[in-house]
GROMACS .gro file of C-alpha atoms in nm:
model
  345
    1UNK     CA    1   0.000   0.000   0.000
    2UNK     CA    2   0.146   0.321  -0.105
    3UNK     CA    3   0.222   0.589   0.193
    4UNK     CA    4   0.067   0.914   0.215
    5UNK     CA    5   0.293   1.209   0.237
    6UNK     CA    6   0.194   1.556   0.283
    7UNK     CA    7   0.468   1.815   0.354
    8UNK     CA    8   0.439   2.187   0.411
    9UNK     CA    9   0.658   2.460   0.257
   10UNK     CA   10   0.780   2.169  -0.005
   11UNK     CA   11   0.857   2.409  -0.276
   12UNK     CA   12   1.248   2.514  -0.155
   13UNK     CA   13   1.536   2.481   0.099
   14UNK     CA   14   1.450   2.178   0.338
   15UNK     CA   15   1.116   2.095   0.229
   16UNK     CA   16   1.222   2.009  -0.118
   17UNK     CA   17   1.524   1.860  -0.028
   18UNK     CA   18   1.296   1.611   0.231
   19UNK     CA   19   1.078   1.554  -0.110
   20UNK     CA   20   1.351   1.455  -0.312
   21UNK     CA   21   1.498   1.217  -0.039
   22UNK     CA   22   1.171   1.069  -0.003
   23UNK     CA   23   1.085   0.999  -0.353
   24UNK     CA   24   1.461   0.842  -0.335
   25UNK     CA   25   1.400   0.609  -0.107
   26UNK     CA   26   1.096   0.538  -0.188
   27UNK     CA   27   0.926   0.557  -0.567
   28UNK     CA   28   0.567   0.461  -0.455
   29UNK     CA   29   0.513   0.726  -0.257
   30UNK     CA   30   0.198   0.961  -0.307
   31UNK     CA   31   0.357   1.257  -0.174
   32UNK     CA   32   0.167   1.635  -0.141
   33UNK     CA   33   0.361   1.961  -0.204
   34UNK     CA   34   0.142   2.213   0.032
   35UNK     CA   35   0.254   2.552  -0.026
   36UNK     CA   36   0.114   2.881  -0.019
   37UNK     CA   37   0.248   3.000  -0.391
   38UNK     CA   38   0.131   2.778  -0.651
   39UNK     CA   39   0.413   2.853  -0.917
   40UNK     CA   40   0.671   2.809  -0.715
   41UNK     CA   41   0.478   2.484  -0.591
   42UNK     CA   42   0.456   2.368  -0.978
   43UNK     CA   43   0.824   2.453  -1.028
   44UNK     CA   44   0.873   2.215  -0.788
   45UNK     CA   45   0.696   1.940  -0.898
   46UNK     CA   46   0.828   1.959  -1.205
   47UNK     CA   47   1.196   1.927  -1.108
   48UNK     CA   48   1.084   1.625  -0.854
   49UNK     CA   49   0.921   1.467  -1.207
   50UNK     CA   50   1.253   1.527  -1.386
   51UNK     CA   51   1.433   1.318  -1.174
   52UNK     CA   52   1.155   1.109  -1.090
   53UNK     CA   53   0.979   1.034  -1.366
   54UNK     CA   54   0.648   0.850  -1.321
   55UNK     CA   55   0.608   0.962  -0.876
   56UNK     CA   56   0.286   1.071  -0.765
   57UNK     CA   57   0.355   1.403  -0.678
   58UNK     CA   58  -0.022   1.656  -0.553
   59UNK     CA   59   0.007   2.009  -0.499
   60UNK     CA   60  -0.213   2.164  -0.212
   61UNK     CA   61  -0.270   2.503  -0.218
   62UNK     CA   62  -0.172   2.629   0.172
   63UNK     CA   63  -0.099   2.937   0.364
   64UNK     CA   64  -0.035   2.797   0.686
   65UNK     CA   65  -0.068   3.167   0.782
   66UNK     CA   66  -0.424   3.161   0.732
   67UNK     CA   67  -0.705   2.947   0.954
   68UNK     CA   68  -0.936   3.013   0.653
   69UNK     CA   69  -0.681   2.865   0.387
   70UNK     CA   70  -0.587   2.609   0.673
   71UNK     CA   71  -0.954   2.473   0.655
   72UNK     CA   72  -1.015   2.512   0.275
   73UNK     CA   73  -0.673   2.283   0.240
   74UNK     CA   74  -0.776   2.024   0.500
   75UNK     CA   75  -1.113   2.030   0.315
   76UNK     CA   76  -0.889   1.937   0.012
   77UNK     CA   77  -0.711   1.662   0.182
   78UNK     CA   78  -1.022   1.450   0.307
   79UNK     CA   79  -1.170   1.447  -0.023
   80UNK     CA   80  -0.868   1.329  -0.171
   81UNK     CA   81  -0.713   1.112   0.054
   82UNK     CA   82  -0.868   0.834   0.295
   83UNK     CA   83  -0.573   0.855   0.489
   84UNK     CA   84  -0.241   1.008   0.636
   85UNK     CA   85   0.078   0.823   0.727
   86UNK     CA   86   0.348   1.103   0.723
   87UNK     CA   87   0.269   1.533   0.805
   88UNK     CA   88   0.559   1.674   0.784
   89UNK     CA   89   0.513   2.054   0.917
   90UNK     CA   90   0.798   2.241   0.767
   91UNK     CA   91   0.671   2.556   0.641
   92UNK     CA   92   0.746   2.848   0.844
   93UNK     CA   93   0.856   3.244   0.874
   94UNK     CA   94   1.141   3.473   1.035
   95UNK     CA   95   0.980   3.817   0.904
   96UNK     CA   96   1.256   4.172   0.903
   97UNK     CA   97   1.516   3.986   1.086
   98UNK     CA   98   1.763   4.213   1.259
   99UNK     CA   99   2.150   4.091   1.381
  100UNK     CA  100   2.320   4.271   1.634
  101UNK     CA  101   2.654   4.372   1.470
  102UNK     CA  102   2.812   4.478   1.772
  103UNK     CA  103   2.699   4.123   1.893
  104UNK     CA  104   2.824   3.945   1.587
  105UNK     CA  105   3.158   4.099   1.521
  106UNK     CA  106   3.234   4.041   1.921
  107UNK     CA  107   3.118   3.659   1.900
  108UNK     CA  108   3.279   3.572   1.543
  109UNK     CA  109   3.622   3.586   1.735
  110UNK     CA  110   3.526   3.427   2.049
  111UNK     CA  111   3.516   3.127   2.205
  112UNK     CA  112   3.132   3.122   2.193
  113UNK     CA  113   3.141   3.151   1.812
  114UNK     CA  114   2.991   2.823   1.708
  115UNK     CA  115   2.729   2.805   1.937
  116UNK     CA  116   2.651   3.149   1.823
  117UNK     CA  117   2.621   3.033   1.448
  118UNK     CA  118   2.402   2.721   1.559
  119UNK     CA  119   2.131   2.881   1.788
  120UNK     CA  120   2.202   3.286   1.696
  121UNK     CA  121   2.126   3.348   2.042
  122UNK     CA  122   2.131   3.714   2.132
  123UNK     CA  123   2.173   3.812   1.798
  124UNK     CA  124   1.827   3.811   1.597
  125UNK     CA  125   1.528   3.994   1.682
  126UNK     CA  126   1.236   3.986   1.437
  127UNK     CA  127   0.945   4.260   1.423
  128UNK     CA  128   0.652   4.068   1.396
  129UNK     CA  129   0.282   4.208   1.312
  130UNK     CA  130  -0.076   4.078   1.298
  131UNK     CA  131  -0.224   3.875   1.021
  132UNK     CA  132  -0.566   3.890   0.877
  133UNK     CA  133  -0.705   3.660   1.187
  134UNK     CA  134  -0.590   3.925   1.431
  135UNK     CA  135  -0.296   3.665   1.522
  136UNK     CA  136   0.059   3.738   1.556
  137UNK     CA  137   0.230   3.643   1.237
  138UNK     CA  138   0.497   3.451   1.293
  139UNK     CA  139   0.283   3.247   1.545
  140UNK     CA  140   0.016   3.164   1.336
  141UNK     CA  141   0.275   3.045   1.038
  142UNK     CA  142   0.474   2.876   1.253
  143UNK     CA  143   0.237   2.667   1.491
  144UNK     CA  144  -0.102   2.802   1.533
  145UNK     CA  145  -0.176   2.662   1.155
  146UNK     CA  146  -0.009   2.411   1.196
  147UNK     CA  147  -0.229   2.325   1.514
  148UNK     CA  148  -0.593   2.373   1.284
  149UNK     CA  149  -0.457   2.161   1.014
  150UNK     CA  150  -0.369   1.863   1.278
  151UNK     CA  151  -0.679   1.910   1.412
  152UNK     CA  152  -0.875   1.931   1.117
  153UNK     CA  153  -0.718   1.582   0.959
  154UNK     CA  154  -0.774   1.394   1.239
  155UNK     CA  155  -1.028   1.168   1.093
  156UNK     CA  156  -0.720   1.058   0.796
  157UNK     CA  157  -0.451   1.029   1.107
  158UNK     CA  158  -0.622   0.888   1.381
  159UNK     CA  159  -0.775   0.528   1.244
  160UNK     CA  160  -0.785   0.205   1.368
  161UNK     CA  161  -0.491  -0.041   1.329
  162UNK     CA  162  -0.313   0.253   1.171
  163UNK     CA  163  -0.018   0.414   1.258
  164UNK     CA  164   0.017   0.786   1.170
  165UNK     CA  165   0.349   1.052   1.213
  166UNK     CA  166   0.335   1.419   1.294
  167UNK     CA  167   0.722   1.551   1.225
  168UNK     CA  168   0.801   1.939   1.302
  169UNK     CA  169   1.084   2.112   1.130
  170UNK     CA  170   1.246   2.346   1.465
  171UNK     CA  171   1.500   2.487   1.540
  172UNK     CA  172   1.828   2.501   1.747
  173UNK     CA  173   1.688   2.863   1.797
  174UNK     CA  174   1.375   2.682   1.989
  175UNK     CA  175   1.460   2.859   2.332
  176UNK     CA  176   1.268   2.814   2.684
  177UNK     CA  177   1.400   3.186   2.764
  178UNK     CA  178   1.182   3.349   2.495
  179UNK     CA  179   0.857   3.141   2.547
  180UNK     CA  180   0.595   3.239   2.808
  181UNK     CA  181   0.292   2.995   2.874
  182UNK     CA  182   0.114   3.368   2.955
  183UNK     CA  183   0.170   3.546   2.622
  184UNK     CA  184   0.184   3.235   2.330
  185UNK     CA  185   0.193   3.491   2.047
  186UNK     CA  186   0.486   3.686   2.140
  187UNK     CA  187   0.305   3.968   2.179
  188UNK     CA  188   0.539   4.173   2.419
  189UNK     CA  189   0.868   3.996   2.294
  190UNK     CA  190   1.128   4.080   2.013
  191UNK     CA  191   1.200   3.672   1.958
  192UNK     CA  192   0.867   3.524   1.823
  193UNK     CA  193   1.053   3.277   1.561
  194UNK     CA  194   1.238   3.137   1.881
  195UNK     CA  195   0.924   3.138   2.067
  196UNK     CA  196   0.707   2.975   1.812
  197UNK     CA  197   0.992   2.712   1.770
  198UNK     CA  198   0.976   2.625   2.128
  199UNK     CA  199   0.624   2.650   2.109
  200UNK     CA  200   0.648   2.380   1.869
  201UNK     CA  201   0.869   2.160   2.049
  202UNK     CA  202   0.595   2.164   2.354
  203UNK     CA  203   0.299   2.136   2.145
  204UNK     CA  204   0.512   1.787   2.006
  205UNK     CA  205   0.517   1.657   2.375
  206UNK     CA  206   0.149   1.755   2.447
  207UNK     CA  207   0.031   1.570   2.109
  208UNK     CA  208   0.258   1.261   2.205
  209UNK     CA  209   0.074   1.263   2.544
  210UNK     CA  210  -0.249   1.269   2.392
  211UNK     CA  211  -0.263   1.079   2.133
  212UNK     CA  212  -0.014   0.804   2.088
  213UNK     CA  213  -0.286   0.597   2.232
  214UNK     CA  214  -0.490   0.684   1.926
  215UNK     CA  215  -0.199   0.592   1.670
  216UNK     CA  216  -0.074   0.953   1.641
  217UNK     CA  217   0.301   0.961   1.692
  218UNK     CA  218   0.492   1.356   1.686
  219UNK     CA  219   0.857   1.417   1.630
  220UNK     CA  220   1.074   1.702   1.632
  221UNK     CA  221   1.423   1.792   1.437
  222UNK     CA  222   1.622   2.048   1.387
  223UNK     CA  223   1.791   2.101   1.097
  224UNK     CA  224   2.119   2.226   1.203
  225UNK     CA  225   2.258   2.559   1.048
  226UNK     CA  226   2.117   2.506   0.695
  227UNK     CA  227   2.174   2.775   0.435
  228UNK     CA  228   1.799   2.876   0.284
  229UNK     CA  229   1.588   3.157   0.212
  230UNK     CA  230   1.498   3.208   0.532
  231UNK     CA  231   1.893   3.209   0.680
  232UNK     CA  232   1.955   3.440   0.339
  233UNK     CA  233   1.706   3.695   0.425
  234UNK     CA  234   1.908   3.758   0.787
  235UNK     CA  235   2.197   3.946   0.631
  236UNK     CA  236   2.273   4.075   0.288
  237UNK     CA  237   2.401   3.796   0.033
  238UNK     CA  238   2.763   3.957  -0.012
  239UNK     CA  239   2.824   3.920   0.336
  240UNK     CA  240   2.739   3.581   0.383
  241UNK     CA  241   2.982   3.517   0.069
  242UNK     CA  242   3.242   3.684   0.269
  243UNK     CA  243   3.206   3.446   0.544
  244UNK     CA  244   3.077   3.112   0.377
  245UNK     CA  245   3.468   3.003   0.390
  246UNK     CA  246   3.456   3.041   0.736
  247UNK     CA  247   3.142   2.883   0.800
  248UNK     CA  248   3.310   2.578   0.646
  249UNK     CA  249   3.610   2.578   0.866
  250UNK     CA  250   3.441   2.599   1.178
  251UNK     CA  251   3.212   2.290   1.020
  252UNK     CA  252   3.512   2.105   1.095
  253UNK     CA  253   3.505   2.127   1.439
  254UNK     CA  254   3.113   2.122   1.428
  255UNK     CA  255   2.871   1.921   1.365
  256UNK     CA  256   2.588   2.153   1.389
  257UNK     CA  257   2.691   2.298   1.068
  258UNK     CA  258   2.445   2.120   0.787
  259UNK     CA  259   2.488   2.393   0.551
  260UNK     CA  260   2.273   2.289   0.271
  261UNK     CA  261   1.947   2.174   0.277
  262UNK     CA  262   2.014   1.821   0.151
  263UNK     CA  263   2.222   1.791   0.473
  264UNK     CA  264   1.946   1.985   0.702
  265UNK     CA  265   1.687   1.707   0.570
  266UNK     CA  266   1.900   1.404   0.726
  267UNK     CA  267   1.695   1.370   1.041
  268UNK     CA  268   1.347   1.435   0.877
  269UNK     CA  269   1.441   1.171   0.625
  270UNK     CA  270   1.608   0.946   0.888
  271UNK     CA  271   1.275   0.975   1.063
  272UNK     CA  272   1.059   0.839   0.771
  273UNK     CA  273   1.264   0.489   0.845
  274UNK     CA  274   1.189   0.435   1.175
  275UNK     CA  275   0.888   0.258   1.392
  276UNK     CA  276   0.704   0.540   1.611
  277UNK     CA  277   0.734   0.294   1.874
  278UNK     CA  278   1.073   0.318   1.918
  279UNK     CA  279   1.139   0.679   1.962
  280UNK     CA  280   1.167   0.920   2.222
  281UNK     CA  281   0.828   1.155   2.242
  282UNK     CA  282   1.073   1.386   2.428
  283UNK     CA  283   1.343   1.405   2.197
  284UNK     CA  284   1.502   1.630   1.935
  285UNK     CA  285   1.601   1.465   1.663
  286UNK     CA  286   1.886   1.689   1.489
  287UNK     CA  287   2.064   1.675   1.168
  288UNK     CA  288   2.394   1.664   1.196
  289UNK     CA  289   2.710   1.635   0.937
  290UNK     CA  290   3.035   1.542   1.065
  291UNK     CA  291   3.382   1.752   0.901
  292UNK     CA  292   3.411   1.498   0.682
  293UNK     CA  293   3.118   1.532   0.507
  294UNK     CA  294   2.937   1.264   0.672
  295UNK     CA  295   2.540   1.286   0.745
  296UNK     CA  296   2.368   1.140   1.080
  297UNK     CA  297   2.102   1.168   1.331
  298UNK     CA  298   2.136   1.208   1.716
  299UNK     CA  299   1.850   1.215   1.965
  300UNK     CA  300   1.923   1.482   2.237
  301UNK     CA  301   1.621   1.555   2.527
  302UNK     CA  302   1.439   1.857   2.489
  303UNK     CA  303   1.368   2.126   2.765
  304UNK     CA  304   1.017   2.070   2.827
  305UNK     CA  305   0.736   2.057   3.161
  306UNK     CA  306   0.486   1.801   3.012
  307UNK     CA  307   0.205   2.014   3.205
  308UNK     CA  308   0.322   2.329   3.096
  309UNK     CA  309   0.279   2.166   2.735
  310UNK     CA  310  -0.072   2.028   2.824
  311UNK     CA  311  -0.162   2.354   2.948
  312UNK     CA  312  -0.069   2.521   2.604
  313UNK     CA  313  -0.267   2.290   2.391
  314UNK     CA  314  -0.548   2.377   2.578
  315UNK     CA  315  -0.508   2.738   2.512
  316UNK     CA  316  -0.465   2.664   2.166
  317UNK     CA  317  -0.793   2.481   2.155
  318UNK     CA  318  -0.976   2.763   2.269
  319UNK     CA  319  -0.772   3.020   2.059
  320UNK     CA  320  -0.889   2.788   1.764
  321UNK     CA  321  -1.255   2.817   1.921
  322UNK     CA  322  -1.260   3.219   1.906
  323UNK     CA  323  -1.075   3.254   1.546
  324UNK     CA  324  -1.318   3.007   1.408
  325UNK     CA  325  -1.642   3.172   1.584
  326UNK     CA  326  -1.500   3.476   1.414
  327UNK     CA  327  -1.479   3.341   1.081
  328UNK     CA  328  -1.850   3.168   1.115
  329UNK     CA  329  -1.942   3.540   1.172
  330UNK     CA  330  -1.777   3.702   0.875
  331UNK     CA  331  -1.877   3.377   0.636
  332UNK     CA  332  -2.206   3.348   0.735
  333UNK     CA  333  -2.347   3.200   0.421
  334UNK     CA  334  -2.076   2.902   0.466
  335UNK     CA  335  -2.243   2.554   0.576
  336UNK     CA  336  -1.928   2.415   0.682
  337UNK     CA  337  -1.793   2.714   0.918
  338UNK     CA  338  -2.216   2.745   1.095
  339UNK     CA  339  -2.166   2.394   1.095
  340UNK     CA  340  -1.885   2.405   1.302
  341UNK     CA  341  -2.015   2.669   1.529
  342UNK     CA  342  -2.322   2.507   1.592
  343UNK     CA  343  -2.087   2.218   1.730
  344UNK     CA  344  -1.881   2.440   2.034
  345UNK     CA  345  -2.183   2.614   2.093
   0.00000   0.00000   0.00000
């Protein structure tokens, strides 16, 4: 029986690296590019068919960003699909990211240097703003919609005598220092990617403790220092030509250092190989490369109160409650959203 992929933000950097991996290892996949711009989505798809000639490649259109295209998408998915076996939940933002120079420059020749590189702590700040559902950005890309769309395939990952995977793409950045249980979006901080990663890495936890007993199994990686758009978009492209051939050195004595996204997609691949059963629902599973070149996975235990994570699905679930009560009242001629409404009512 063929497996089910779907994977978010599929059309660049680690998402389309996981894709082509996949389709690697295994050619009778039906695998789902769910992105939020279509041409870049078909670009994709086209250069997975060039080297793949023959896959089973979908596009769904997505804006994790959005509960209403979060809900039109998932709508997508159960009429297409009787099932799920793999949601990978890549896609994700790091809007006007700013480096502290002073910061950088003093780190670069330090001891601290490559644990600066790998988790950029004290160094980025992001200015984050509110989306069309009222919702801090970066929060609602990174894990609120991400949250809906779990909740809204249920039905496809939660079946009897099947087995279904939940794997979030976080970061090294994921920090306990810039999350607070009383202020999930970020509102009052300058670090919402880092708090949405964490975020992420609790909402993994709270998922495991839920709903392994229902066949739902979560995992978490991080990639490792991977060069994409999103690590592009943090300084100007002539500097980080100026320092690429350090980057490499230090990889040497590193091996946080992934660099490219092939590399980065090692532990979400890895992943796709093993039995549920026999991970760790409290580990991160990073990507690492050794100086030689050489790609491999390592476990390592996350920072996380199971209760504090239980407590912060259950503010998501009412969060979801009052965005979707306020998009019953602004679609009011759409069956599915009253339907919904008449249900947490």
């Amino acid at each position: 029986m063929e497996k089910v992929v779907i994977v978010t933000g599929a059309n660049s950097g680690i998402g389309l690296a996981l894709c082509e991996r996949l389709l690697t290892e295994d050619t009778q996949l039906r695998l789902c590019l769910a992105c939020r711009n279509m041409q870049r989505a078909e670009a994709a798809r086209s250069a997975l068919l060039t080297s793949h000639t023959g896959a089973h490649v979908d596009l769904l259109q997505l804006d994790v960003g959005s509960v209403e295209s979060v809900l039109d998408a998932a709508e997508v998915v159960k009429s297409r699909y009787n099932r799920i076996d793999f949601l990978y939940l890549n896609a994700g933002i790091m809007p006007n990211p700013q480096v502290d120079i002073r910061a950088f420059f003093k780190g670069l020749f330090s001891r601290n240097v490559i644990n600066m590189f790998a988790t950029a702590e004290g160094l980025l700040t992001q200015q984050d703003r509110l989306n069309s559902d009222g919702l801090q950005e970066v929060f609602a890309t990174n894990l609120f919609g991400h949250f809906v769309l779990i909740r809204e395939l249920e039905p496809l990952l939660c079946q009897t005598a099947h087995t279904s995977r939940v794997v979030w793409t976080s970061s090294s950045n994921a920090r306990r220092s810039a999350f607070s249980i009383d202020d999930i979006q970020h509102r009052k901080g300058t670090e919402p990617y880092s708090s949405s990663k964490y975020a992420s890495d609790m909402l993994s936890v709270a998922l495991n403790r839920r709903m392994n007993g229902q066949g739902l199994f979560s995992s978490v990686v991080c990639p490792g220092l991977v060069m994409t758009n999103l690590t592009y978009g943090i300084l100007p492209s002539s500097f980080w030509t100026l320092i690429m051939p350090i980057m490499w050195l230090i990889r040497i004595f590193t091996n946080t250092f992934t660099l490219t996204p092939y590399n980065g997609a090692e532990a979400l691949h890895w992943l796709f190989l093993q039995k549920p059963e026999s991970l760790d629902p409290r580990a991160k599973y990073h990507s690492l490369t050794s100086g030689l070149g050489t790609n491999y996975t390592e476990p390592r235990k996350m920072d996380i109160d199971g209760e504090t994570a239980d407590v912060l699905f259950s503010k998501l679930l009412e969060l979801e409650k009052v965005v979707r009560r306020k998009l019953c009242e602004r679609n009011a001629d759409n069956e599915a959203h009253q339907r919904y409404l008449s249900e947490i009512e």
